[in-house]
mmCIF file of C-alpha atoms in Angstrom:
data_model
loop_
_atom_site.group_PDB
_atom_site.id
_atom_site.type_symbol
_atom_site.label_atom_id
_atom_site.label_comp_id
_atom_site.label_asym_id
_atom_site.label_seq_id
_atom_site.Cartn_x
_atom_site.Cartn_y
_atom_site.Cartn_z
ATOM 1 C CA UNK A 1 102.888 102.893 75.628
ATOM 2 C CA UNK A 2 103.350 106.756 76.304
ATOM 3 C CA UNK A 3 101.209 109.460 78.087
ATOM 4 C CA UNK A 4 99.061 112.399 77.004
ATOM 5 C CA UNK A 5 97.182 115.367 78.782
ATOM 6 C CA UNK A 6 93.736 116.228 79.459
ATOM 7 C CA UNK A 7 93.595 117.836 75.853
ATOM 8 C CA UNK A 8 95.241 114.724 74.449
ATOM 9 C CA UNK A 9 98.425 116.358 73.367
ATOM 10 C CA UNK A 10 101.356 113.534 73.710
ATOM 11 C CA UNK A 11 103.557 114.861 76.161
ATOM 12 C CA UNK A 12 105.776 111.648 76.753
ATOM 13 C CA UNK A 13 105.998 109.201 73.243
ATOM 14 C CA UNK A 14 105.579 105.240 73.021
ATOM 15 C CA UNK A 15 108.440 103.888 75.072
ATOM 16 C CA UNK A 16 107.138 101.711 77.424
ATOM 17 C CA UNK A 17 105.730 98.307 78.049
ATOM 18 C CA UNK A 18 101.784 98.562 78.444
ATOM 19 C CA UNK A 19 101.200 97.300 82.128
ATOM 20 C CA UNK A 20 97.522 95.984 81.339
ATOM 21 C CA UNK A 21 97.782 94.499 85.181
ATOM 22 C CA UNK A 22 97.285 98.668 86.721
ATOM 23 C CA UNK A 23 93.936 99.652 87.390
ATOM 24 C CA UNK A 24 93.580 103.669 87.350
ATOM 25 C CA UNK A 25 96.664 106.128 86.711
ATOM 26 C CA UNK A 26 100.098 105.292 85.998
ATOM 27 C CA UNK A 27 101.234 108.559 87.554
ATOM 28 C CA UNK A 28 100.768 109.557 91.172
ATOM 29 C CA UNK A 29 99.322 113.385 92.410
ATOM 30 C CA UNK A 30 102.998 113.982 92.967
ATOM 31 C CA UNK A 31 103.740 113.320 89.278
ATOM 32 C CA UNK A 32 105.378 110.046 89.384
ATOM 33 C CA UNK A 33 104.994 106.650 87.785
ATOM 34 C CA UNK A 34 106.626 103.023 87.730
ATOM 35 C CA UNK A 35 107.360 101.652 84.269
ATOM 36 C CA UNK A 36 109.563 99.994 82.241
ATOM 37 C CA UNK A 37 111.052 100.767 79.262
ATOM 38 C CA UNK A 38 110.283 98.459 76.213
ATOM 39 C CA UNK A 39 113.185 96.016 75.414
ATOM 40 C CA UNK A 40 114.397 96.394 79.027
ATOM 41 C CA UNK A 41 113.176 94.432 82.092
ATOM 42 C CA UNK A 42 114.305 96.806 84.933
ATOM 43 C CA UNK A 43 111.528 99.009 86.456
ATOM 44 C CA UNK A 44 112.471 102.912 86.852
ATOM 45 C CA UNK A 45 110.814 105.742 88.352
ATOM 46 C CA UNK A 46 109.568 108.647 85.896
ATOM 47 C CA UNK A 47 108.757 112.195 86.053
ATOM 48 C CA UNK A 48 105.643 113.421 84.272
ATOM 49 C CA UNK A 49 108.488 114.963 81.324
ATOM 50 C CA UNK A 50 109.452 111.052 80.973
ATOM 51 C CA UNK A 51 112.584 111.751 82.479
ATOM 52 C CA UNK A 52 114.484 109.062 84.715
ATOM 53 C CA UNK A 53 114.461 110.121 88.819
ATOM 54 C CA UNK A 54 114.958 106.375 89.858
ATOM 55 C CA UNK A 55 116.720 103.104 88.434
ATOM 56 C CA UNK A 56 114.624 100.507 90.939
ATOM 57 C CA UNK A 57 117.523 98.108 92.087
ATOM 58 C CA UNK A 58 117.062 94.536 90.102
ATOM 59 C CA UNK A 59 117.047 92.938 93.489
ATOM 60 C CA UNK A 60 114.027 94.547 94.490
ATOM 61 C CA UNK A 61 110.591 94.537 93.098
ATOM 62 C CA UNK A 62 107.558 96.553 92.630
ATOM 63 C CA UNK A 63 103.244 96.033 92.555
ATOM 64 C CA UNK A 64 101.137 96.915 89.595
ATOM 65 C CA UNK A 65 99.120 99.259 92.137
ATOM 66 C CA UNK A 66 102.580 101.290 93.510
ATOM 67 C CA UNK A 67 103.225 104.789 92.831
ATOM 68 C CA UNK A 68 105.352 107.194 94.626
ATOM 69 C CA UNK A 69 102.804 109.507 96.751
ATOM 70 C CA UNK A 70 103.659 113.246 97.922
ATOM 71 C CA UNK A 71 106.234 112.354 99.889
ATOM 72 C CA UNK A 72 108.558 110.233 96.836
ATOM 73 C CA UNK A 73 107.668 106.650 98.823
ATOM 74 C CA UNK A 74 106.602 103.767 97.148
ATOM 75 C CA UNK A 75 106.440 100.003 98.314
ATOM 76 C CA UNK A 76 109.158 97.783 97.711
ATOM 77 C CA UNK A 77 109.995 94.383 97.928
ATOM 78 C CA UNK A 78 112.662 92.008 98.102
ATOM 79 C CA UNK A 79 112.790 88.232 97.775
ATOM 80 C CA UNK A 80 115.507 86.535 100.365
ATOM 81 C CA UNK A 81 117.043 83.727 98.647
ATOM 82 C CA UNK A 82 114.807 83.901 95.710
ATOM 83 C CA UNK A 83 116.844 82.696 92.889
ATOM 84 C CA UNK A 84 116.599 79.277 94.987
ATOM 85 C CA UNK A 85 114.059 77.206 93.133
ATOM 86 C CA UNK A 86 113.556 74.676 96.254
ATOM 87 C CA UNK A 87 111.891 78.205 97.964
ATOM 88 C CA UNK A 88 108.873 78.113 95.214
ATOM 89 C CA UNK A 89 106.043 75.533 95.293
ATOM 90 C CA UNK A 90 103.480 75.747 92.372
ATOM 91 C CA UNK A 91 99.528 76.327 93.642
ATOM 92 C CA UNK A 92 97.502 75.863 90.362
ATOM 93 C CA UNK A 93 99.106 77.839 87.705
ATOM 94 C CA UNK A 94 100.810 80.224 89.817
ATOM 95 C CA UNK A 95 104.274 79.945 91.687
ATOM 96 C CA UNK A 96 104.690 81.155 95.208
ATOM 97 C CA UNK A 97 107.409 81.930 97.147
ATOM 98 C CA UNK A 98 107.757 80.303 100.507
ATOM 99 C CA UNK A 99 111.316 81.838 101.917
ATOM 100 C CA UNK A 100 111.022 85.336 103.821
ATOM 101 C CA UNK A 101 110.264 88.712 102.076
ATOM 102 C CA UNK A 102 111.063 91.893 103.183
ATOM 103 C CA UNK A 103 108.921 94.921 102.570
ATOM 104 C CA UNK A 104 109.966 98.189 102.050
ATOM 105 C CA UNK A 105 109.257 101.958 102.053
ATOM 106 C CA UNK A 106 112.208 103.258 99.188
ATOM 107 C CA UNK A 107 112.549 106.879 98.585
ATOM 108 C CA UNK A 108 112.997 108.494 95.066
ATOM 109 C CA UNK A 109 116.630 108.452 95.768
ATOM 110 C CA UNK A 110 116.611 104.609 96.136
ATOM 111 C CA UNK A 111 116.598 104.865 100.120
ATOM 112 C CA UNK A 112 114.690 103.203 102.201
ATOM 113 C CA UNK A 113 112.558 105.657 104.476
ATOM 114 C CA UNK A 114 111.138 102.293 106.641
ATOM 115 C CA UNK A 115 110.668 99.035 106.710
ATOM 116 C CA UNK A 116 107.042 97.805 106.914
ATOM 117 C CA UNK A 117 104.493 96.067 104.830
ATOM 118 C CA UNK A 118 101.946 99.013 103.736
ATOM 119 C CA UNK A 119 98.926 98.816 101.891
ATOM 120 C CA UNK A 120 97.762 102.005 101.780
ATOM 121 C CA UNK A 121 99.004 106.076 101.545
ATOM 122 C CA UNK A 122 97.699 109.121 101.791
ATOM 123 C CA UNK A 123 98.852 112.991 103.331
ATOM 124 C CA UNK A 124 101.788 111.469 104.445
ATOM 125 C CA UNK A 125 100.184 108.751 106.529
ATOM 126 C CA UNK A 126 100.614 104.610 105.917
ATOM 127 C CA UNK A 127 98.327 101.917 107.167
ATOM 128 C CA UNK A 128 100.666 99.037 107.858
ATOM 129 C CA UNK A 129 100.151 95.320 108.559
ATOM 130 C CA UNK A 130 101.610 93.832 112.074
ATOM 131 C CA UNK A 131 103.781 90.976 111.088
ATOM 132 C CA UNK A 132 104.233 91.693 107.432
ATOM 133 C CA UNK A 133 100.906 89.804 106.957
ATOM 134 C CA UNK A 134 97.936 90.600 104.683
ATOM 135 C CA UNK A 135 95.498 89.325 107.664
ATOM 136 C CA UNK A 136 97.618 90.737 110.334
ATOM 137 C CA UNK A 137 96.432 93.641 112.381
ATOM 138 C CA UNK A 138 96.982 97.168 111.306
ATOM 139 C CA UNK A 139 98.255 100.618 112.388
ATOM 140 C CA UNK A 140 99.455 103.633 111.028
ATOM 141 C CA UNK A 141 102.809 105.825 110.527
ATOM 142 C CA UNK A 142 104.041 108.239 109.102
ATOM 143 C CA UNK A 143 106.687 108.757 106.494
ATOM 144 C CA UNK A 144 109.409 108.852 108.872
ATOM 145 C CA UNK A 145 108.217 104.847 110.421
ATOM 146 C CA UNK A 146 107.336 106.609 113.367
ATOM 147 C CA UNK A 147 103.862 104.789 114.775
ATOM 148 C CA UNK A 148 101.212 107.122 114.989
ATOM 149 C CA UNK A 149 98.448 104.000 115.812
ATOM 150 C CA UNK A 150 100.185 100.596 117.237
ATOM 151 C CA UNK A 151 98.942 97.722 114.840
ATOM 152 C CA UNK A 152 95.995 96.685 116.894
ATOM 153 C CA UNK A 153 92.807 97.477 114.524
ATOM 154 C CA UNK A 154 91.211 95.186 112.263
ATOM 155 C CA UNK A 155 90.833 97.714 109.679
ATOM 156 C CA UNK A 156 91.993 101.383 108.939
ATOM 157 C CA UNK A 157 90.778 103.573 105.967
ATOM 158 C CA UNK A 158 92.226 106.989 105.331
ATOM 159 C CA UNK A 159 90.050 109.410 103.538
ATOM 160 C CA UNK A 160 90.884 110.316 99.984
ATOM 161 C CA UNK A 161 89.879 114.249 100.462
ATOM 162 C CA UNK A 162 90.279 114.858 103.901
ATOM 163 C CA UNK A 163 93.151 114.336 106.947
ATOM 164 C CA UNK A 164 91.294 111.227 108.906
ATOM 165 C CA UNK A 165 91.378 107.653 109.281
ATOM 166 C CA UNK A 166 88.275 105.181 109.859
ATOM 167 C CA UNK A 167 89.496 102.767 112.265
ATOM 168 C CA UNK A 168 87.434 99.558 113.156
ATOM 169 C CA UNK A 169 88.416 97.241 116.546
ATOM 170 C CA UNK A 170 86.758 94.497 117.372
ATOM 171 C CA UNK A 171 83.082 95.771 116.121
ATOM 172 C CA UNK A 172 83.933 99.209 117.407
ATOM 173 C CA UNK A 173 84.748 102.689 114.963
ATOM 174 C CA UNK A 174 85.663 105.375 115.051
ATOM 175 C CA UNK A 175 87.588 108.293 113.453
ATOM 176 C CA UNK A 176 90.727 109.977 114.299
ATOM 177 C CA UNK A 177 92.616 112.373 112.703
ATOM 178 C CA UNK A 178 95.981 111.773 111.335
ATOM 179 C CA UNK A 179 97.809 112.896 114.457
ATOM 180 C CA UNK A 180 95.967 109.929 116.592
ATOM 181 C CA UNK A 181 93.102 112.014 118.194
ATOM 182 C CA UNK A 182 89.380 110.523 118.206
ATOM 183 C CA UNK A 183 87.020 112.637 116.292
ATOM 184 C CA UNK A 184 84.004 111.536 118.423
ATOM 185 C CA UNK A 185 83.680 111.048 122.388
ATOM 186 C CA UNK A 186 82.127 107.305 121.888
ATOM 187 C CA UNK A 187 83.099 104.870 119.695
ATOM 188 C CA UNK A 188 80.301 103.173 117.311
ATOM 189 C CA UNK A 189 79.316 99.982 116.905
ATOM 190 C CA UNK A 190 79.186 98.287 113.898
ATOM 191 C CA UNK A 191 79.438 94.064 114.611
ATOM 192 C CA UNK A 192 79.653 92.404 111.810
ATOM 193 C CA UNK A 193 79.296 95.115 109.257
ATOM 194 C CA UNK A 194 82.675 94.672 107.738
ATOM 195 C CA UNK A 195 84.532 97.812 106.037
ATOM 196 C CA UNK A 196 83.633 101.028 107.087
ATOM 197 C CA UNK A 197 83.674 103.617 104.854
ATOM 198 C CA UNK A 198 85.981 106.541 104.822
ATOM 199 C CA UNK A 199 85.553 110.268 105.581
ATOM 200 C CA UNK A 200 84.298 112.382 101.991
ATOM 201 C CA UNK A 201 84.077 115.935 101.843
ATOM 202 C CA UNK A 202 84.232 116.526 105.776
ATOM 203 C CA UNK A 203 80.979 114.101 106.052
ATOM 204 C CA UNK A 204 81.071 110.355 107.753
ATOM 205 C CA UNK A 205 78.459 107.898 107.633
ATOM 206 C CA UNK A 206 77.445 105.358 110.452
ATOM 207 C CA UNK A 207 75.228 102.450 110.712
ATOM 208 C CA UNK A 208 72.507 103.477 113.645
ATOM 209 C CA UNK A 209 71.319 100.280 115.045
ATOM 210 C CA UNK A 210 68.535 102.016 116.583
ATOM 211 C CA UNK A 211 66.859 102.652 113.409
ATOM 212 C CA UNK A 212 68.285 101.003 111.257
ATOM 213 C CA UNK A 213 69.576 103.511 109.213
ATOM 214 C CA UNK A 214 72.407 105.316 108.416
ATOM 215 C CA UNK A 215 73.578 108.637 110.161
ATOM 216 C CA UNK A 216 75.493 110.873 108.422
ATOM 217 C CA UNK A 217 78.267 113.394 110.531
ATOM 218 C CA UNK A 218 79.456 116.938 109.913
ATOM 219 C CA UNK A 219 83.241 116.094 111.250
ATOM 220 C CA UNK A 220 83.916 119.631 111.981
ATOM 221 C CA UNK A 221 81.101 119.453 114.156
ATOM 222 C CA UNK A 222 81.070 115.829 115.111
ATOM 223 C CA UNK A 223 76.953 116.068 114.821
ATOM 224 C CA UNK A 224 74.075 114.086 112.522
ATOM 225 C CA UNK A 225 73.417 116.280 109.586
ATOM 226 C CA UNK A 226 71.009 113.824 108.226
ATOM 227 C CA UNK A 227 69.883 109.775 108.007
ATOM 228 C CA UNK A 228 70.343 107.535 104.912
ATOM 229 C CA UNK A 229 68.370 104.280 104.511
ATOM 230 C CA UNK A 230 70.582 101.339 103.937
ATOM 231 C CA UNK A 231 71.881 99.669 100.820
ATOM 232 C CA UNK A 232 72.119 95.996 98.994
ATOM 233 C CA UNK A 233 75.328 94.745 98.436
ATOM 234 C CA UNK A 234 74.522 90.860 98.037
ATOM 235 C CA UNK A 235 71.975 88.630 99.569
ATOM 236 C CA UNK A 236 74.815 87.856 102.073
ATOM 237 C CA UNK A 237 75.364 91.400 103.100
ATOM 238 C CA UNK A 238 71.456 92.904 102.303
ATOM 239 C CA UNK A 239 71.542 96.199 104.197
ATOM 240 C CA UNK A 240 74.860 97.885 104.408
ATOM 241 C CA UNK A 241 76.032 101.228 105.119
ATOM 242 C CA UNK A 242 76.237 103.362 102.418
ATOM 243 C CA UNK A 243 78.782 105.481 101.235
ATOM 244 C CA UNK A 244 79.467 108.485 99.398
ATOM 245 C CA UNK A 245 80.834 109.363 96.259
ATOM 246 C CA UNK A 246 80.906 112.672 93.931
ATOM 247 C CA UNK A 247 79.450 113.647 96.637
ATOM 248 C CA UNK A 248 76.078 111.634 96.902
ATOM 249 C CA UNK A 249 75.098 108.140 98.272
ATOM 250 C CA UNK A 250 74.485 105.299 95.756
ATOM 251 C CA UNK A 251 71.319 103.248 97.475
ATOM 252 C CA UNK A 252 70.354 99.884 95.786
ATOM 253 C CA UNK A 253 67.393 97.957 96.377
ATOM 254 C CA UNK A 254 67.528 94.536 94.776
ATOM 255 C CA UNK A 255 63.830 95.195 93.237
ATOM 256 C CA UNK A 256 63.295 98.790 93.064
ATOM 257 C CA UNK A 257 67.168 99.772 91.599
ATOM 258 C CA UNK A 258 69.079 102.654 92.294
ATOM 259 C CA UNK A 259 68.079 105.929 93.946
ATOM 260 C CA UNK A 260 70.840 109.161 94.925
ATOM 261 C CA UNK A 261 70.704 111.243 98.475
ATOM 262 C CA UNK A 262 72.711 114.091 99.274
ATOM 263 C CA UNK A 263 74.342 114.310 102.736
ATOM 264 C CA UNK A 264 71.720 115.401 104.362
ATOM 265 C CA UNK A 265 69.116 112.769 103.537
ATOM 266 C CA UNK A 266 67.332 113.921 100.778
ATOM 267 C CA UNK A 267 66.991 113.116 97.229
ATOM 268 C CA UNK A 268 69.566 114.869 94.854
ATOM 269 C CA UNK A 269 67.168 113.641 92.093
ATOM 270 C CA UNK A 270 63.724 113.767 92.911
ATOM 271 C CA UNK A 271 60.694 111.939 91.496
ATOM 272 C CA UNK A 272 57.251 112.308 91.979
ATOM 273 C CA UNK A 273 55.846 114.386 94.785
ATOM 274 C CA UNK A 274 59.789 114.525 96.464
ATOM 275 C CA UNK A 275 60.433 110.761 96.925
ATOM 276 C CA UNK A 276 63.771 109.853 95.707
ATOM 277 C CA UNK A 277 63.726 108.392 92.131
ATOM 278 C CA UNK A 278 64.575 105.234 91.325
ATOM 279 C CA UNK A 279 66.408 104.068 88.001
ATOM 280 C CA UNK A 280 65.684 100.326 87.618
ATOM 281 C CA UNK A 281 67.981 97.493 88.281
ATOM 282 C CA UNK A 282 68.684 96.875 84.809
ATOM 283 C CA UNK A 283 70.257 100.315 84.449
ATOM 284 C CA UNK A 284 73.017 99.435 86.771
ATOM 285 C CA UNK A 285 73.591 102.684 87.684
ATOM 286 C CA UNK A 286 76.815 103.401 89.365
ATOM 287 C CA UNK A 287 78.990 105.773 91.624
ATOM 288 C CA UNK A 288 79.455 109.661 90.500
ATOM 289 C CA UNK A 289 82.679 110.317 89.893
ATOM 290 C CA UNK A 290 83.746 113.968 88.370
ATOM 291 C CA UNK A 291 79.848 114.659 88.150
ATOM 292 C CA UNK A 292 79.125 111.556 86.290
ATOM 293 C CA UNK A 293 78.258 107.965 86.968
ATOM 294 C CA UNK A 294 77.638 105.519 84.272
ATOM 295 C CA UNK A 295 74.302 103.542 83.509
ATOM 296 C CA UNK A 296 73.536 100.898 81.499
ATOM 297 C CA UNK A 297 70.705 100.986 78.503
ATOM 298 C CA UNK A 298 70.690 97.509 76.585
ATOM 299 C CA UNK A 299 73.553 96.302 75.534
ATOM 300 C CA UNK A 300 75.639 99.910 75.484
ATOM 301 C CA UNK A 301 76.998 102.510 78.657
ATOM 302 C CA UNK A 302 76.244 106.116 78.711
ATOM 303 C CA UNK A 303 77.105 108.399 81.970
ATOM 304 C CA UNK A 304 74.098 110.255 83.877
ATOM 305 C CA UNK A 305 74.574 113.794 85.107
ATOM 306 C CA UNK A 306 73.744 114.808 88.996
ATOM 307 C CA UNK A 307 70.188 115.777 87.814
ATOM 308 C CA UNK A 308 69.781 112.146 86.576
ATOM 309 C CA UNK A 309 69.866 113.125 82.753
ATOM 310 C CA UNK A 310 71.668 111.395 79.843
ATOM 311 C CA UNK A 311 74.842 113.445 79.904
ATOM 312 C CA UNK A 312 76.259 111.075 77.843
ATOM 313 C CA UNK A 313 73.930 108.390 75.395
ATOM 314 C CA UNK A 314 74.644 105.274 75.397
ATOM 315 C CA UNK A 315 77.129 104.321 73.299
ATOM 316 C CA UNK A 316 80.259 101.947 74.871
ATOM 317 C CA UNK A 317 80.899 98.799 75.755
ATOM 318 C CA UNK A 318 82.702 99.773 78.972
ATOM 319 C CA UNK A 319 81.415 101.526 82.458
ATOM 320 C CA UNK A 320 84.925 103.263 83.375
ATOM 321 C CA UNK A 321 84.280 105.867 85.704
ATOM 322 C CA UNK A 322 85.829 109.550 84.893
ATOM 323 C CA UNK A 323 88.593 110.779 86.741
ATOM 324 C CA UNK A 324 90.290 114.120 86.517
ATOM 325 C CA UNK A 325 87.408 115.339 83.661
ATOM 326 C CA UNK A 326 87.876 112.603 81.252
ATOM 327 C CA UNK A 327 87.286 108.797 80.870
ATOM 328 C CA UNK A 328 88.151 105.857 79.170
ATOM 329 C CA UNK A 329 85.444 104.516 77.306
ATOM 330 C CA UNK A 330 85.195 101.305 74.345
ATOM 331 C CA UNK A 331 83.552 101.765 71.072
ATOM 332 C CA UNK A 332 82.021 98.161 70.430
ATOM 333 C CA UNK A 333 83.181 96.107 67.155
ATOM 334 C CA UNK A 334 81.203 97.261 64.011
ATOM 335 C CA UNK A 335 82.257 93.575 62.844
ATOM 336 C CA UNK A 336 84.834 95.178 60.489
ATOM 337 C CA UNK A 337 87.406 95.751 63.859
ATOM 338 C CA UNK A 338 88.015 95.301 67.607
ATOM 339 C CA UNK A 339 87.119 97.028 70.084
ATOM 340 C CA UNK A 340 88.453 100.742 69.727
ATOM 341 C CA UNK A 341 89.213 102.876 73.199
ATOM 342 C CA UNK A 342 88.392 106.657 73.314
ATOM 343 C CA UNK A 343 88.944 109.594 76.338
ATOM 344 C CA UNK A 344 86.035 111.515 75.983
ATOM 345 C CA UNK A 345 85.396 114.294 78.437
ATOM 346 C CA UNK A 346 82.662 114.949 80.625
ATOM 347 C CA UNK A 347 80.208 116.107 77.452
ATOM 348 C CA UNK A 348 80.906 113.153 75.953
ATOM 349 C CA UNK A 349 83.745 115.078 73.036
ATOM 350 C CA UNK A 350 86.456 113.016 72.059
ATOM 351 C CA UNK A 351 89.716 114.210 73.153
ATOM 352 C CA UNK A 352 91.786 111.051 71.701
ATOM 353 C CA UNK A 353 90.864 108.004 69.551
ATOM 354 C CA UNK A 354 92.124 104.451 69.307
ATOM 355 C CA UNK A 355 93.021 104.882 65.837
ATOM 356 C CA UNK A 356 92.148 101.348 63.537
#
């Protein structure tokens, strides 16, 4: 496995083990990535040039999901005792590990900046897990380990564009920014709605249970800009709070499909006479991403623009959505092959091709 740009120039040749277990990018905003070197079985740090910064101690080990953010910290793990066979008890088909592990934060210079069990990162900020356990309540600190929020919430999301955190305690949210401070006076309550969703693009969305709707927020003004209806998620979970993404919300209705609002409650594509329009559930339309969002047309994906056009026909067997201009899309068998993987950008040109 190696790496390429946007244009599909090789910038780092075939050296590496493909990880098919990551989900996304290898490399982190900060330029970054964990791999390993084929032949070898230790895991080191690299720079976007391919070059070496870390040799990851053998004693310690690393997630398919872990990069090193902005600030050079990825998680780390170590296994006490773990060479001890009577410590691992097989469950099914998989063998777990029943001494103690210790979690880490390791700098790029193979320090460790804290110790905590994290599972999320962003502008310098960590949500970590009271207890070192998955289920355990949560907080946040910063890259130092100092505690910004004591672990005491039942869920904390940072936003991926924007210096706040969703937090969620005990049925009640609200959102503070990454110094501690509530964004809003009162806190909001959402029993038994799960997740909240993050802050996009300065905007927040709220379940209203007054009208059963969603309210969306101007954080810089901390007032309702506009009102979303709510979305399907499962016959368990039939009206949720929406979210946004690309900056538009994604509303299913199990019979009617898919429709798109903008933030302020109106249809960014509308049908007849204004009402929003709906693309039917066999479509299974999906998320914008980079201006795009994929939809389904038989058998084959294409990608819809923001105006609800074909941007892209039909023509994959895969629904990948586009990050940083490009995505990764599969050319079905023509019975002579397998499957064959493509970039294409967001006009649907081929910038690199699975050769056969």
């Amino acid at each position: 496995m190696g790496f390429m740009d946007g244009q599909g120039n090789v910038v780092i040749e075939p050296q590496f083990h493909q990880n098919r277990s990551v989900m996304g990018r290898y490399f982190s905003d900060a330029g970054h990535a964990i791999v390993v070197r084929h032949g070898e079985r230790q895991k080191i740090v690299i720079d976007e040039s391919g070059e070496t910064v870390l040799e990851i101690p053998e004693e310690y080990q690393v997630g398919p999901f872990t990069r090193p953010d902005e600030n050079g910290i990825f998680q780390a793990t170590r296994l006490i005792d773990g060479d001890n066979d009577a410590l691992w008890e097989l469950v099914g088909r998989d063998r777990i590990f029943t001494g103690e592990t210790r979690y880490y934060a390791m700098r790029l210079d193979g320090s460790v900046a804290f110790r905590a069990y994290f599972t999320s990162a962003r502008h310098g900020r960590y949500v970590f897990h009271e207890g070192f356990q998955w289920k355990g309540k949560k907080g946040l600190m910063d890259q130092h380990g100092e505690i910004i929020l004591p672990a005491i919430y039942d869920h904390i999301s940072l936003s991926q564009t924007d210096p706040f955190a969703t937090v969620v305690r005990e049925g009640r949210v609200n959102v503070v920014t990454l110094e501690g401070t509530p964004v809003f006076k009162q806190e909001f309550d959402v029993q038994g709605e799960g997740i909240q969703s993050a802050v996009q693009d300065g905007f927040w969305i709220v379940r209203n249970a007054a009208t059963d709707r969603a309210d969306v927020y101007d954080i810089a003004s901390a007032e309702v800009i506009g009102t979303l209806p709510l979305t399907y998620w499962s016959p368990s979970i039939p009206k949720a709070c929406p979210s946004l993404s690309g900056g538009v919300a994604s509303i299913t209705h199990p019979r009617k499909g898919t429709a798109y609002y903008r933030p302020d409650g109106k249809p960014a594509m509308p049908g007849i006479l204004g009402r929003p329009r709906w693309f039917s559930p066999e479509m299974r339309t999906g998320y914008f991403h980079d201006g795009r969002a994929s939809f389904k047309l038989g058998d084959l994906w294409g990608y819809l623009d923001l105006s609800g056009k074909h941007a892209i026909a039909p023509q994959f067997g895969s629904d990948l959505p586009f990050r940083d201009g490009l995505a990764k899309v599969c050319y079905p068998a023509d019975g002579n092959s397998w499957n064959r993987f493509s970039y294409v950008d967001r006009d649907g040109a081929v910038v690199w091709h699975q050769e056969e």
